[in-house]
Amino acid sequence: MTTPYPGCPAHAPGTITGHATGGFHTAYAHLRREHPVYHDRELGLWVVSRHRDIDEVLRDRHRIFTPAHSYDPVQPTDPEAARIYTGVQDVPVAASTDPPVHTRYRDALTAVWPTSALQLAPWHTHIEKRAQEAAKAFAARPTRSGELTADFARPLTARIMSDLIGVAPDNEPCVIDGSAGMADLLWSFQPPAEQQRCAQAVLDLWNHCSHLVGRRRSEPRDDLTTAWIDHRDEHGAALTDAEIASTLMEVLTTNAETLGLLIVTGLRHLLTGDGYRRLAQHPQEAPAAVEETLRMDPPLIGWIRTTTRPVTLAGTDLPAGSRLLLLMHAAAHDEDHGVRDTLTFNHRRRDTPPTLAFGAGVHYCPGAQYTRLVAQHALTALTQALPDLTLTVETPASRPLNLILRRPMALEVAW
């Protein structure tokens, strides 16, 4: 028997767009219990909320659920914005392709990108140094106050990624703007003029990646861009310039958006309890603080898949071509996934099961260990530089609601 729930997203088309603001836990629980898969006719999406169903979709080995349309906008696209974005949209990336194309991209990506502890080892000291520099620069602000997203997390993540890729410091704003533009253009809802601005920012970033590949062909350096140019697969085939630029684009955009959100979300939870002061005294707990953030408030709160043929999921028949919104944030709080007291941030808990924050199956994020490492060093560096930091104001950032990414927060702090 269905339990009444005022404002149930399954009966109020379009309201699930608000889940990026938080406060949807009661709605999530109701959906998992009563409407684990439902169709939102306003969005044209089938919404999936249970952990086991999302895990099944992500681990799909039969190519029933394709990522091919993950980078198609969820909103009706302004014609001019669509024209601008077409040049970028036609270039595939690893996250939006199926094997064997995905295999080609992923093999090249993991051959060069530091995906394991062994590959990351040479970068540990450099990442730690960059985090300490960013924390000291933040602590040196004469006002003894600042905003953690714009003044600390985003500059830090952009700087480290630029070091790896070979992006010059004066081009980092292009990376930040293009990454934000892509997230807002694809997975949020905004008027035509703003769509056009976002599309142009994405195109500017694409052009920058393309130009960077061209420069590295004539001027090789010790960076990942040069390494991807030099890479050859088992048959001796090289990536094309467009494929390398596409790889750069994917790495830069996912890093700039999700890693900064992870750091700021973790700091928010630590600062609203006693976790921040404890972490300042026990820096060895930073990895656990990152894992608890990934469990409770992952930056990636949703993802997109599309059915390639008719299929039944959680007792619901889905026709071919159905576009699914996987509520990753709802899955993180699933009562049947072995976590007690899911709404409490406790980085000392011992009941944390594997997370879906980085996906699953062949599309599991190859940057998972890198993301964890940077976030750990960021939390450690800031708590050591400013052990008495306090949260003064928390306000949503002035960006539209997003189906896929947690809405960024402006965290004003003082010391």
C-alpha positions as MATLAB code, in Angstrom:
seq = 'MTTPYPGCPAHAPGTITGHATGGFHTAYAHLRREHPVYHDRELGLWVVSRHRDIDEVLRDRHRIFTPAHSYDPVQPTDPEAARIYTGVQDVPVAASTDPPVHTRYRDALTAVWPTSALQLAPWHTHIEKRAQEAAKAFAARPTRSGELTADFARPLTARIMSDLIGVAPDNEPCVIDGSAGMADLLWSFQPPAEQQRCAQAVLDLWNHCSHLVGRRRSEPRDDLTTAWIDHRDEHGAALTDAEIASTLMEVLTTNAETLGLLIVTGLRHLLTGDGYRRLAQHPQEAPAAVEETLRMDPPLIGWIRTTTRPVTLAGTDLPAGSRLLLLMHAAAHDEDHGVRDTLTFNHRRRDTPPTLAFGAGVHYCPGAQYTRLVAQHALTALTQALPDLTLTVETPASRPLNLILRRPMALEVAW';
ca = [
       0.000    0.000    0.000;
       1.402    3.380   -0.999;
       2.148    5.711    1.888;
       1.001    9.314    1.269;
       3.822   11.834    1.099;
       3.124   15.542    0.505;
       4.966   16.794   -2.537;
       6.127   13.321   -3.577;
       8.438   13.814   -6.599;
       6.800   10.853   -8.306;
       3.508   12.784   -8.312;
       4.930   16.302   -8.745;
       6.741   16.328  -12.098;
       9.998   18.259  -12.207;
      10.423   18.716   -8.467;
      13.357   16.273   -8.298;
      15.479   19.050   -9.838;
      15.644   20.559   -6.349;
      17.525   17.616   -4.862;
      20.871   19.366   -5.463;
      20.052   21.804   -2.648;
      19.937   19.086   -0.009;
      17.096   18.392    2.410;
      15.652   15.668    0.182;
      16.407   12.740    2.482;
      12.773   12.159    3.462;
      11.779   12.292   -0.190;
      14.610    9.919   -1.093;
      13.461    7.404    1.542;
       9.881    7.617    0.256;
      11.016    7.059   -3.329;
      13.184    4.083   -2.420;
      10.275    2.521   -0.559;
       7.319    3.389   -2.800;
       8.607    4.543   -6.203;
      12.099    3.070   -6.766;
      11.700    3.712  -10.509;
       9.228    6.308  -11.776;
       8.774    8.447  -14.873;
       9.020   12.232  -14.603;
       7.046   13.421  -17.601;
       8.215   17.034  -17.278;
      11.889   16.080  -17.412;
      11.452   13.119  -19.732;
      13.513   10.991  -17.339;
      12.997    7.739  -15.457;
      14.229    8.360  -11.899;
      16.003    5.505  -10.055;
      16.637    5.817   -6.305;
      17.655    2.466   -4.749;
      21.285    1.490   -4.307;
      20.905   -2.032   -5.675;
      19.106   -0.855   -8.821;
      21.640    1.899   -9.535;
      24.469   -0.558   -8.934;
      22.836   -2.960  -11.416;
      22.611   -0.248  -14.058;
      26.197    0.901  -13.576;
      27.628   -2.634  -13.621;
      25.644   -3.584  -16.731;
      27.621   -6.121  -18.767;
      25.019   -6.679  -21.451;
      24.960   -3.143  -22.885;
      21.359   -2.610  -21.863;
      22.189    0.755  -20.285;
      24.412    2.986  -22.398;
      26.219    6.177  -21.301;
      26.070    7.490  -24.879;
      23.653   10.325  -24.049;
      25.122   11.318  -20.681;
      26.415   14.578  -22.140;
      23.194   15.520  -23.916;
      21.525   18.531  -22.222;
      18.562   17.715  -19.978;
      16.948   21.087  -20.713;
      15.440   22.274  -24.009;
      18.467   23.859  -25.633;
      18.448   27.345  -27.104;
      19.215   27.056  -30.858;
      22.186   29.420  -30.688;
      23.608   27.628  -27.642;
      23.159   24.314  -29.463;
      25.008   25.693  -32.492;
      27.931   26.793  -30.327;
      28.039   23.492  -28.414;
      27.812   21.248  -31.503;
      31.539   21.449  -32.167;
      32.225   20.005  -28.720;
      29.268   17.628  -28.462;
      30.361   15.629  -31.495;
      33.619   14.628  -29.804;
      33.229   11.470  -27.632;
      34.822   11.019  -24.206;
      35.457    7.889  -22.160;
      32.463    8.505  -19.867;
      30.021    8.695  -22.787;
      31.141    5.713  -24.866;
      30.628    1.949  -24.859;
      33.236   -0.676  -25.695;
      35.198   -0.959  -27.930;
      35.488    2.846  -28.258;
      35.421    3.205  -24.468;
      38.144    0.576  -24.144;
      40.422    2.558  -26.449;
      39.903    5.748  -24.458;
      40.177    4.107  -21.062;
      43.315    2.119  -21.901;
      45.021    5.326  -23.031;
      43.718    7.220  -20.027;
      44.886    4.692  -17.454;
      48.240    4.140  -19.183;
      49.141    7.783  -18.524;
      46.865    9.092  -15.775;
      47.965    8.207  -12.197;
      45.214    5.716  -11.288;
      47.026    3.590   -8.707;
      48.969    4.220   -5.536;
      52.149    3.279   -7.399;
      51.523    5.798  -10.185;
      50.575    8.482   -7.663;
      53.644    7.967   -5.487;
      55.849   10.457   -7.394;
      53.095   13.091   -7.041;
      52.478   12.777   -3.290;
      55.065   15.356   -2.287;
      54.048   17.776   -5.032;
      50.342   17.599   -4.168;
      51.112   18.025   -0.477;
      53.294   21.053   -1.267;
      50.602   22.692   -3.411;
      47.996   22.121   -0.690;
      50.251   23.663    1.945;
      50.964   26.657   -0.310;
      47.244   27.202   -0.867;
      46.457   26.897    2.840;
      49.256   29.329    3.808;
      48.122   31.823    1.161;
      44.570   31.582    2.478;
      45.760   32.018    6.073;
      47.772   35.123    5.059;
      44.671   37.046    3.945;
      44.816   40.399    5.796;
      41.082   40.325    6.542;
      41.496   37.042    8.444;
      38.448   35.815    6.549;
      37.610   34.293    3.192;
      35.336   32.028    1.156;
      36.422   28.418    0.921;
      35.155   27.607   -2.578;
      36.502   30.548   -4.585;
      39.496   31.399   -2.405;
      40.808   27.944   -1.529;
      39.331   24.787   -3.076;
      38.944   25.778   -6.735;
      42.332   27.536   -7.087;
      44.041   24.589   -5.404;
      42.458   21.878   -7.563;
      43.019   23.910  -10.734;
      46.674   24.489   -9.855;
      47.448   20.823   -9.217;
      45.625   19.661  -12.335;
      47.378   22.304  -14.411;
      50.718   21.025  -13.132;
      49.886   17.528  -14.366;
      48.317   18.482  -17.697;
      50.650   21.358  -18.555;
      48.120   24.206  -18.459;
      49.707   27.603  -17.860;
      48.512   29.425  -14.695;
      46.997   32.289  -16.694;
      44.765   29.774  -18.500;
      43.314   28.282  -15.318;
      40.284   30.660  -15.360;
      39.386   29.185  -18.756;
      39.417   25.711  -17.193;
      37.269   26.795  -14.234;
      34.776   28.736  -16.375;
      34.544   26.040  -19.043;
      34.002   23.297  -16.472;
      31.265   25.233  -14.695;
      29.742   26.130  -18.051;
      29.567   22.501  -19.105;
      27.885   21.414  -15.851;
      25.328   24.217  -16.056;
      24.635   23.815  -19.776;
      24.129   20.059  -19.677;
      22.407   19.309  -16.393;
      20.670   22.484  -15.194;
      17.847   24.729  -16.362;
      18.491   28.323  -17.409;
      17.399   30.990  -19.911;
      18.748   31.207  -23.498;
      21.297   33.966  -22.885;
      22.875   32.025  -20.022;
      22.908   28.842  -22.082;
      24.790   30.694  -24.813;
      27.323   32.018  -22.315;
      27.893   28.521  -20.918;
      28.192   27.002  -24.393;
      30.807   29.596  -25.350;
      32.798   28.880  -22.170;
      32.781   25.170  -23.038;
      33.876   25.892  -26.601;
      36.674   28.151  -25.337;
      37.936   25.322  -23.137;
      37.759   22.869  -26.039;
      39.753   25.235  -28.224;
      42.310   25.649  -25.446;
      42.712   21.867  -25.136;
      43.102   21.546  -28.907;
      45.716   24.290  -29.013;
      47.579   22.735  -26.086;
      47.872   19.436  -27.969;
      49.232   21.297  -31.001;
      51.814   23.136  -28.895;
      52.982   19.961  -27.192;
      53.516   18.232  -30.527;
      56.051   20.913  -31.418;
      57.278   21.570  -27.860;
      57.125   18.341  -25.791;
      57.314   18.680  -22.032;
      57.244   16.445  -18.974;
      53.456   16.526  -18.581;
      50.459   14.280  -19.225;
      49.542   15.992  -22.488;
      52.899   15.027  -23.975;
      52.549   11.537  -22.526;
      49.190   11.049  -24.277;
      50.736   12.240  -27.547;
      53.507    9.666  -27.133;
      51.147    6.854  -26.067;
      50.683    3.866  -28.372;
      48.218    1.031  -27.909;
      49.093   -2.657  -28.163;
      48.869   -2.411  -31.948;
      51.137    0.621  -32.101;
      48.298    3.039  -32.876;
      48.412    6.587  -31.500;
      45.535    8.777  -30.340;
      44.422   11.466  -32.756;
      44.746   15.109  -31.751;
      40.965   15.285  -31.285;
      41.022   12.208  -29.021;
      43.798   13.692  -26.894;
      41.975   17.034  -26.631;
      38.829   15.116  -25.677;
      40.736   13.276  -22.944;
      42.149   16.550  -21.622;
      38.680   18.091  -21.662;
      37.184   15.204  -19.683;
      39.962   15.150  -17.075;
      39.937   18.926  -16.606;
      36.152   19.356  -16.359;
      35.524   16.465  -13.991;
      38.391   17.563  -11.748;
      37.465   21.237  -11.654;
      33.856   20.589  -10.651;
      33.735   17.447   -8.520;
      37.038   17.683   -6.629;
      36.436   21.232   -5.468;
      32.911   20.268   -4.381;
      34.258   17.283   -2.443;
      36.746   19.436   -0.528;
      34.237   22.173    0.303;
      31.495   19.723    1.289;
      33.899   17.911    3.590;
      34.972   21.197    5.194;
      31.333   22.223    5.656;
      30.536   19.060    7.617;
      33.727   19.275    9.643;
      33.122   22.938   10.520;
      29.493   22.488   11.546;
      30.482   19.965   14.204;
      33.621   19.257   16.201;
      35.249   17.371   13.329;
      37.421   20.243   12.119;
      39.151   20.807   15.467;
      39.588   17.076   15.914;
      41.145   16.751   12.478;
      43.548   19.598   13.322;
      44.707   17.505   16.290;
      44.620   14.171   14.450;
      45.638   14.792   10.799;
      45.954   11.044   10.218;
      42.129   10.961   10.149;
      41.947   12.981    6.913;
      41.413    9.897    4.685;
      38.475    8.833    6.862;
      37.002   12.351    6.668;
      37.154   12.191    2.868;
      35.489    8.764    2.822;
      32.707    9.965    5.115;
      32.097   12.931    2.826;
      31.912   10.608   -0.174;
      29.471    8.402    1.727;
      27.193   11.116    3.043;
      27.355   13.940    0.494;
      29.057   12.851   -2.729;
      29.691   15.645   -5.254;
      28.124   13.514   -7.991;
      24.511   13.271   -6.822;
      23.115   11.840  -10.054;
      24.108   10.366  -13.379;
      22.527    9.537  -16.726;
      22.073    6.251  -18.571;
      19.845    5.315  -21.536;
      18.275    1.927  -22.297;
      19.296    0.287  -25.555;
      16.339   -2.126  -25.548;
      13.231   -2.856  -23.441;
      14.121   -3.931  -19.902;
      12.485   -4.397  -16.514;
      14.145   -2.602  -13.594;
      12.820   -2.900  -10.040;
       9.580   -4.329  -11.440;
       9.102   -1.398  -13.826;
       9.047   -1.949  -17.581;
      11.236    0.530  -19.446;
      11.052    0.894  -23.221;
      14.134    1.190  -25.409;
      15.503    4.731  -25.473;
      14.445    5.514  -21.897;
      16.742    8.059  -20.302;
      17.455    7.298  -16.635;
      18.395    9.691  -13.846;
      20.320    7.647  -11.288;
      19.962    9.336   -7.881;
      23.432    8.611   -6.508;
      22.738   10.708   -3.425;
      19.629    8.664   -2.612;
      21.667    5.476   -3.014;
      24.218    6.809   -0.508;
      21.522    6.820    2.190;
      19.819    3.555    1.297;
      18.600    1.789    4.461;
      19.388   -1.589    2.884;
      23.023   -0.762    2.184;
      24.409   -1.388    5.654;
      24.946    2.122    7.063;
      23.399    3.156   10.367;
      22.474    6.740   11.164;
      23.130    7.830    7.589;
      22.387   11.528    8.187;
      25.133   11.959   10.796;
      28.609   12.963    9.633;
      30.995   10.768   11.590;
      34.398   10.197   10.076;
      35.211    7.756   12.861;
      32.440    5.330   11.920;
      33.345    1.748   11.080;
      30.264    0.692    9.094;
      31.014    2.348    5.748;
      30.362   -0.011    2.809;
      31.783    0.545   -0.700;
      30.558    3.787   -2.228;
      29.056    4.491   -5.652;
      30.506    8.007   -5.571;
      32.966    7.050   -8.328;
      30.551    4.858  -10.272;
      30.961    1.116  -10.827;
      31.804   -1.403  -13.512;
      33.845   -0.517  -16.599;
      33.062    3.169  -16.089;
      34.442    3.311  -12.537;
      36.252    6.644  -12.313;
      39.976    6.164  -13.016;
      40.677    9.336  -11.056;
      39.277    7.993   -7.776;
      42.622    7.600   -5.993;
      43.885   10.953   -7.259;
      40.691   12.647   -6.057;
      40.993   11.081   -2.627;
      44.658   12.059   -2.325;
      44.149   15.722   -3.254;
      41.145   16.035   -0.933;
      43.080   14.458    1.953;
      45.998   16.853    1.518;
      43.636   19.823    1.188;
      41.868   19.023    4.484;
      45.138   18.321    6.271;
      46.865   21.475    5.019;
      43.995   23.789    5.945;
      43.426   22.326    9.415;
      47.150   22.583   10.149;
      47.455   26.158    8.852;
      44.220   27.380   10.495;
      43.267   25.091   13.399;
      40.838   27.691   14.800;
      38.908   28.295   11.572;
      35.187   28.932   12.093;
      32.249   28.975    9.687;
      30.541   32.379    9.695;
      28.064   32.278    6.784;
      26.846   29.551    4.463;
      24.901   30.509    1.346;
      24.123   28.713   -1.930;
      26.303   29.856   -4.797;
      24.597   31.849   -7.542;
      24.316   28.998  -10.017;
      21.210   27.144  -11.235;
      19.939   23.879   -9.773;
      21.748   20.895  -11.217;
      20.443   17.331  -11.575;
      23.901   15.767  -11.504;
      26.188   17.821   -9.250;
      25.674   19.041   -5.717;
      24.946   22.738   -5.831;
      28.134   24.612   -4.863;
      28.109   26.449   -1.562;
      29.710   29.719   -0.555;
      31.309   29.079    2.830;
      32.476   32.258    4.520;
      34.988   31.579    7.290;
      37.059   33.595    9.737;
      39.988   32.994   12.103;
];
